[in-house]
mmCIF file of C-alpha atoms in Angstrom:
data_model
loop_
_atom_site.group_PDB
_atom_site.id
_atom_site.type_symbol
_atom_site.label_atom_id
_atom_site.label_comp_id
_atom_site.label_asym_id
_atom_site.label_seq_id
_atom_site.Cartn_x
_atom_site.Cartn_y
_atom_site.Cartn_z
ATOM 1 C CA MET A 17 6.928 -43.332 2.762
ATOM 2 C CA ARG A 18 5.082 -40.541 3.225
ATOM 3 C CA SER A 19 2.198 -40.604 5.002
ATOM 4 C CA LEU A 20 -1.563 -39.577 4.217
ATOM 5 C CA SER A 21 -1.284 -37.386 6.846
ATOM 6 C CA TRP A 22 2.336 -35.348 5.921
ATOM 7 C CA LYS A 23 1.237 -35.431 2.730
ATOM 8 C CA LEU A 24 -2.377 -33.622 3.063
ATOM 9 C CA GLY A 25 -0.658 -31.068 5.971
ATOM 10 C CA VAL A 26 1.774 -30.283 3.389
ATOM 11 C CA ALA A 27 -1.118 -29.609 0.473
ATOM 12 C CA LEU A 28 -2.267 -27.655 2.653
ATOM 13 C CA LEU A 29 0.442 -25.118 4.202
ATOM 14 C CA LEU A 30 1.795 -24.885 0.323
ATOM 15 C CA MET A 31 -2.233 -23.874 -0.591
ATOM 16 C CA VAL A 32 -2.579 -22.065 2.636
ATOM 17 C CA VAL A 33 0.871 -19.540 2.152
ATOM 18 C CA VAL A 34 0.057 -19.314 -1.119
ATOM 19 C CA SER A 35 -3.467 -18.138 -1.087
ATOM 20 C CA VAL A 36 -2.791 -16.045 1.808
ATOM 21 C CA GLY A 37 0.037 -15.140 0.937
ATOM 22 C CA LEU A 38 -0.997 -13.717 -2.823
ATOM 23 C CA MET A 39 -4.522 -11.768 -0.774
ATOM 24 C CA ALA A 40 -1.950 -9.749 1.536
ATOM 25 C CA TYR A 41 0.309 -8.892 -1.773
ATOM 26 C CA LEU A 42 -2.684 -7.812 -3.827
ATOM 27 C CA THR A 43 -3.931 -6.064 -0.371
ATOM 28 C CA ASN A 44 -0.868 -4.063 -0.080
ATOM 29 C CA ARG A 45 -0.510 -3.688 -3.343
ATOM 30 C CA SER A 46 -4.006 -2.136 -3.690
ATOM 31 C CA THR A 47 -3.428 0.009 -0.460
ATOM 32 C CA THR A 48 -0.936 1.444 -1.386
ATOM 33 C CA ARG A 49 -2.164 2.691 -5.293
ATOM 34 C CA GLU A 50 -5.198 3.955 -3.486
ATOM 35 C CA PHE A 51 -3.866 5.977 -0.647
ATOM 36 C CA GLN A 52 -1.343 6.728 -2.807
ATOM 37 C CA GLN A 53 -3.628 8.735 -4.746
ATOM 38 C CA TYR A 54 -4.767 9.796 -2.611
ATOM 39 C CA VAL A 55 -2.616 12.044 -1.218
ATOM 40 C CA SER A 56 -1.948 12.883 -4.515
ATOM 41 C CA GLN A 57 -5.613 14.418 -4.928
ATOM 42 C CA GLY A 58 -5.552 16.414 -1.612
ATOM 43 C CA ASN A 59 -1.969 18.126 -2.475
ATOM 44 C CA LEU A 60 -3.437 18.873 -5.648
ATOM 45 C CA MET A 61 -6.099 20.759 -3.933
ATOM 46 C CA TYR A 62 -3.544 22.563 -2.038
ATOM 47 C CA ALA A 63 -1.576 24.196 -4.561
ATOM 48 C CA ARG A 64 -4.480 24.861 -6.644
ATOM 49 C CA MET A 65 -6.146 27.161 -3.221
ATOM 50 C CA VAL A 66 -2.025 28.254 -2.996
ATOM 51 C CA ALA A 67 -2.139 28.938 -6.785
ATOM 52 C CA ASP A 68 -6.005 30.635 -5.900
ATOM 53 C CA ASN A 69 -4.309 32.621 -2.790
ATOM 54 C CA LEU A 70 -1.298 34.124 -4.778
ATOM 55 C CA GLY A 71 -3.593 35.172 -8.069
ATOM 56 C CA GLU A 72 -5.878 37.574 -5.145
ATOM 57 C CA PHE A 73 -2.273 38.438 -3.872
ATOM 58 C CA TYR A 74 -0.686 39.572 -7.537
ATOM 59 C CA ALA A 75 -4.308 41.535 -8.260
ATOM 60 C CA GLY A 76 -4.169 43.465 -5.300
ATOM 61 C CA GLU A 77 -1.137 44.289 -4.850
ATOM 62 C CA GLN A 78 -0.841 44.598 -8.969
ATOM 63 C CA GLY A 79 2.588 43.140 -9.057
ATOM 64 C CA TRP A 80 4.582 40.440 -7.118
ATOM 65 C CA GLY A 81 5.765 42.540 -4.509
ATOM 66 C CA ASP A 82 6.634 40.446 -1.675
ATOM 67 C CA ILE A 83 5.798 37.374 -2.673
ATOM 68 C CA GLN A 84 9.108 35.523 -0.991
ATOM 69 C CA GLU A 85 7.762 36.991 2.502
ATOM 70 C CA VAL A 86 3.970 35.681 1.604
ATOM 71 C CA MET A 87 4.785 32.261 0.227
ATOM 72 C CA ALA A 88 6.699 31.434 3.997
ATOM 73 C CA THR A 89 3.426 31.095 5.655
ATOM 74 C CA SER A 90 1.548 29.141 3.493
ATOM 75 C CA LEU A 91 3.421 25.433 4.125
ATOM 76 C CA ARG A 92 1.367 22.973 5.813
ATOM 77 C CA SER A 93 4.712 20.813 6.796
ATOM 78 C CA ALA A 94 8.852 20.624 6.943
ATOM 79 C CA GLY A 95 8.700 18.544 4.132
ATOM 80 C CA GLU A 96 6.977 20.342 1.936
ATOM 81 C CA ARG A 97 8.634 22.998 -0.401
ATOM 82 C CA ILE A 98 6.773 25.949 -2.694
ATOM 83 C CA LEU A 99 8.251 27.552 -5.816
ATOM 84 C CA VAL A 100 6.404 30.323 -7.659
ATOM 85 C CA ALA A 101 7.520 31.965 -11.507
ATOM 86 C CA ASP A 102 6.555 34.531 -13.322
ATOM 87 C CA ARG A 103 5.159 34.151 -16.740
ATOM 88 C CA SER A 104 8.289 34.803 -18.205
ATOM 89 C CA GLY A 105 9.374 32.207 -16.428
ATOM 90 C CA VAL A 106 12.097 33.038 -13.742
ATOM 91 C CA ILE A 107 11.876 32.045 -9.981
ATOM 92 C CA MET A 108 10.224 35.010 -7.874
ATOM 93 C CA ALA A 109 9.886 33.445 -4.969
ATOM 94 C CA ASP A 110 11.213 30.126 -3.303
ATOM 95 C CA THR A 111 10.444 28.710 0.380
ATOM 96 C CA ASP A 112 13.909 27.156 0.322
ATOM 97 C CA ARG A 113 15.320 30.518 -1.245
ATOM 98 C CA GLN A 114 17.851 28.367 -3.405
ATOM 99 C CA TRP A 115 16.950 29.261 -6.652
ATOM 100 C CA LEU A 116 15.536 32.726 -6.690
ATOM 101 C CA GLY A 117 16.082 34.471 -10.001
ATOM 102 C CA ARG A 118 16.348 31.747 -11.491
ATOM 103 C CA GLN A 119 14.723 30.349 -14.490
ATOM 104 C CA ILE A 120 12.204 27.400 -13.735
ATOM 105 C CA GLN A 121 13.377 25.146 -16.685
ATOM 106 C CA GLU A 122 16.677 25.608 -15.604
ATOM 107 C CA THR A 123 15.579 23.529 -12.250
ATOM 108 C CA GLY A 124 13.817 20.522 -14.360
ATOM 109 C CA LEU A 125 10.572 21.432 -13.608
ATOM 110 C CA SER A 126 7.561 21.904 -15.964
ATOM 111 C CA GLY A 127 4.003 21.766 -16.030
ATOM 112 C CA GLY A 128 3.422 23.791 -12.824
ATOM 113 C CA VAL A 129 -0.357 24.863 -11.440
ATOM 114 C CA VAL A 130 -1.572 28.009 -12.961
ATOM 115 C CA ILE A 131 -1.375 31.472 -10.561
ATOM 116 C CA THR A 132 -4.709 33.642 -13.295
ATOM 117 C CA ALA A 133 -5.818 37.211 -12.023
ATOM 118 C CA SER A 134 -8.235 39.151 -13.489
ATOM 119 C CA GLY A 135 -9.140 35.684 -15.414
ATOM 120 C CA GLU A 136 -4.528 36.616 -17.296
ATOM 121 C CA ALA A 137 -1.403 33.956 -16.580
ATOM 122 C CA VAL A 138 0.436 35.777 -14.156
ATOM 123 C CA GLY A 139 2.777 32.976 -13.483
ATOM 124 C CA GLU A 140 3.019 29.182 -12.450
ATOM 125 C CA LEU A 141 3.133 27.606 -8.532
ATOM 126 C CA TYR A 142 5.212 24.138 -7.764
ATOM 127 C CA LEU A 143 4.747 22.307 -4.876
ATOM 128 C CA LEU A 144 7.763 20.270 -4.555
ATOM 129 C CA VAL A 145 7.274 16.990 -1.905
ATOM 130 C CA SER A 146 9.982 15.192 0.127
ATOM 131 C CA GLY A 147 9.844 11.545 0.795
ATOM 132 C CA ARG A 148 11.972 10.089 4.267
ATOM 133 C CA GLN A 149 16.156 10.729 4.219
ATOM 134 C CA GLY A 150 17.712 9.537 0.361
ATOM 135 C CA MET A 151 14.299 8.978 -1.789
ATOM 136 C CA GLY A 152 14.684 12.796 -3.384
ATOM 137 C CA MET A 153 12.052 15.351 -3.993
ATOM 138 C CA GLY A 154 8.025 14.936 -5.768
ATOM 139 C CA HIS A 155 6.697 17.325 -7.803
ATOM 140 C CA MET A 156 2.716 18.190 -8.364
ATOM 141 C CA GLY A 157 2.359 19.834 -11.474
ATOM 142 C CA GLY A 158 -0.571 21.057 -13.056
ATOM 143 C CA ALA A 159 -1.769 17.250 -15.571
ATOM 144 C CA GLY A 160 -2.937 15.464 -12.261
ATOM 145 C CA ALA A 161 -2.442 14.264 -8.948
ATOM 146 C CA HIS A 162 -0.369 11.224 -10.943
ATOM 147 C CA MET A 163 2.144 13.298 -11.189
ATOM 148 C CA MET A 164 3.055 13.673 -7.061
ATOM 149 C CA PRO A 165 4.040 9.639 -5.969
ATOM 150 C CA MET A 166 6.073 11.461 -2.681
ATOM 151 C CA MET A 167 4.576 11.397 0.308
ATOM 152 C CA LEU A 168 5.192 13.038 2.939
ATOM 153 C CA GLY A 169 7.409 10.963 6.272
ATOM 154 C CA ALA A 170 4.264 11.240 8.481
ATOM 155 C CA GLU A 171 2.495 9.911 5.186
ATOM 156 C CA GLU A 172 5.069 6.789 4.522
ATOM 157 C CA ASP A 173 4.989 5.907 8.010
ATOM 158 C CA PHE A 174 0.892 5.667 8.596
ATOM 159 C CA LEU A 175 1.412 3.347 5.092
ATOM 160 C CA ASP A 176 4.033 1.343 6.344
ATOM 161 C CA ARG A 177 1.530 0.543 9.502
ATOM 162 C CA VAL A 178 -1.351 0.034 7.515
ATOM 163 C CA ASN A 179 0.097 -2.404 5.334
ATOM 164 C CA ASP A 180 2.265 -4.241 8.120
ATOM 165 C CA SER A 181 -0.970 -4.698 9.793
ATOM 166 C CA LEU A 182 -2.204 -6.397 6.927
ATOM 167 C CA TRP A 183 0.711 -8.709 6.585
ATOM 168 C CA GLN A 184 -0.501 -9.883 10.516
ATOM 169 C CA ALA A 185 -3.869 -10.158 9.407
ATOM 170 C CA GLY A 186 -2.408 -12.449 7.260
ATOM 171 C CA LEU A 187 0.174 -14.200 9.083
ATOM 172 C CA ILE A 188 -2.931 -14.608 12.280
ATOM 173 C CA ALA A 189 -6.119 -15.787 9.116
ATOM 174 C CA ALA A 190 -3.060 -18.431 7.969
ATOM 175 C CA GLY A 191 -2.211 -19.246 10.720
ATOM 176 C CA VAL A 192 -5.744 -19.774 12.222
ATOM 177 C CA ALA A 193 -6.164 -21.752 8.321
ATOM 178 C CA LEU A 194 -3.493 -23.742 8.822
ATOM 179 C CA LEU A 195 -4.997 -25.381 12.621
ATOM 180 C CA VAL A 196 -8.193 -25.997 11.543
ATOM 181 C CA GLY A 197 -6.782 -27.548 8.120
ATOM 182 C CA LEU A 198 -5.083 -30.265 10.748
ATOM 183 C CA VAL A 199 -7.248 -30.445 12.959
ATOM 184 C CA LEU A 200 -10.252 -31.367 9.461
ATOM 185 C CA THR A 201 -7.253 -33.423 8.395
ATOM 186 C CA ARG A 202 -6.890 -35.662 11.403
ATOM 187 C CA GLN A 203 -10.953 -36.348 10.932
ATOM 188 C CA ILE A 204 -9.971 -37.471 7.419
ATOM 189 C CA THR A 205 -6.835 -39.944 8.455
ATOM 190 C CA ARG A 206 -8.492 -41.627 11.788
ATOM 191 C CA PRO A 207 -10.676 -43.919 9.442
ATOM 192 C CA VAL A 208 -7.938 -44.796 7.135
ATOM 193 C CA ARG A 209 -5.067 -45.825 10.303
ATOM 194 C CA ASN A 210 -8.165 -47.605 12.101
ATOM 195 C CA LEU A 211 -8.928 -49.150 8.826
ATOM 196 C CA ILE A 212 -5.421 -49.879 8.805
ATOM 197 C CA SER A 213 -4.897 -51.238 12.196
ATOM 198 C CA GLY A 214 -8.063 -53.550 11.676
ATOM 199 C CA VAL A 215 -6.228 -55.155 8.488
ATOM 200 C CA ARG A 216 -3.083 -56.003 10.028
ATOM 201 C CA HIS A 217 -5.472 -57.040 12.851
ATOM 202 C CA ILE A 218 -6.879 -59.908 10.531
ATOM 203 C CA ALA A 219 -3.771 -60.540 8.974
ATOM 204 C CA GLY A 220 -2.236 -61.430 12.765
ATOM 205 C CA GLY A 221 -5.343 -64.038 12.479
ATOM 206 C CA GLU A 222 -7.045 -62.339 14.653
ATOM 207 C CA LEU A 223 -10.741 -63.245 11.954
ATOM 208 C CA GLY A 224 -13.271 -61.866 14.977
ATOM 209 C CA TYR A 225 -11.847 -57.985 15.012
ATOM 210 C CA ARG A 226 -14.293 -55.776 13.320
ATOM 211 C CA VAL A 227 -12.941 -52.084 12.116
ATOM 212 C CA PRO A 228 -15.181 -49.494 14.523
ATOM 213 C CA VAL A 229 -17.475 -47.284 11.562
ATOM 214 C CA ARG A 230 -17.856 -44.425 12.711
ATOM 215 C CA SER A 231 -19.067 -42.607 9.491
ATOM 216 C CA ARG A 232 -21.008 -43.226 6.599
ATOM 217 C CA ASP A 233 -18.655 -41.985 3.982
ATOM 218 C CA GLU A 234 -16.879 -43.820 0.835
ATOM 219 C CA ILE A 235 -14.263 -44.575 4.257
ATOM 220 C CA GLY A 236 -17.340 -45.434 6.325
ATOM 221 C CA GLU A 237 -18.689 -47.799 3.333
ATOM 222 C CA LEU A 238 -15.152 -49.571 3.064
ATOM 223 C CA SER A 239 -14.439 -50.705 6.214
ATOM 224 C CA ASP A 240 -18.250 -52.205 7.027
#
């Protein structure tokens, strides 16, 4: 037969594990979603800024000129790639130099950030961001931040550290809650054990035995 202490302890453990685990899981998901949205918005702002600069370049050069050389200075990190297509969809600049001269439709990309010069659309910019090795590329389109699920390796590492800290905090909280719960369980079951001991003494013939009454709750009243 399982003791009352054992049952209370197991129930407490289950409640702590479920509560803290659920909290850590939901917090992890929320943090990941919000951070991805933050990164996505930052990438979109960066793509629009580069598009504005390219529009000024086009207006000054009256054409794309040596746009390929200019694009090499526009990257923030090695994990990024920028494509520029003219109004007919031909790729005029590729920081990786792989798709120069191809039609943008052939790459599977669409919805780039529009580049304007003198109020006229002269092309589109596409920002591609690679994650860790093997995770592929994320595409920053012009429709909104939700189109950019990918992050740079450094950003992914930062998010991983944040989520690891959340899980560690959850484990510490679970440990503290369990420890406090075990202390409370001991305090709850001690009067019951005293009562059981008293019943055994009286049943054994010690009619003068008195159960110590240390509380004024229901168990204390029963002991009295």
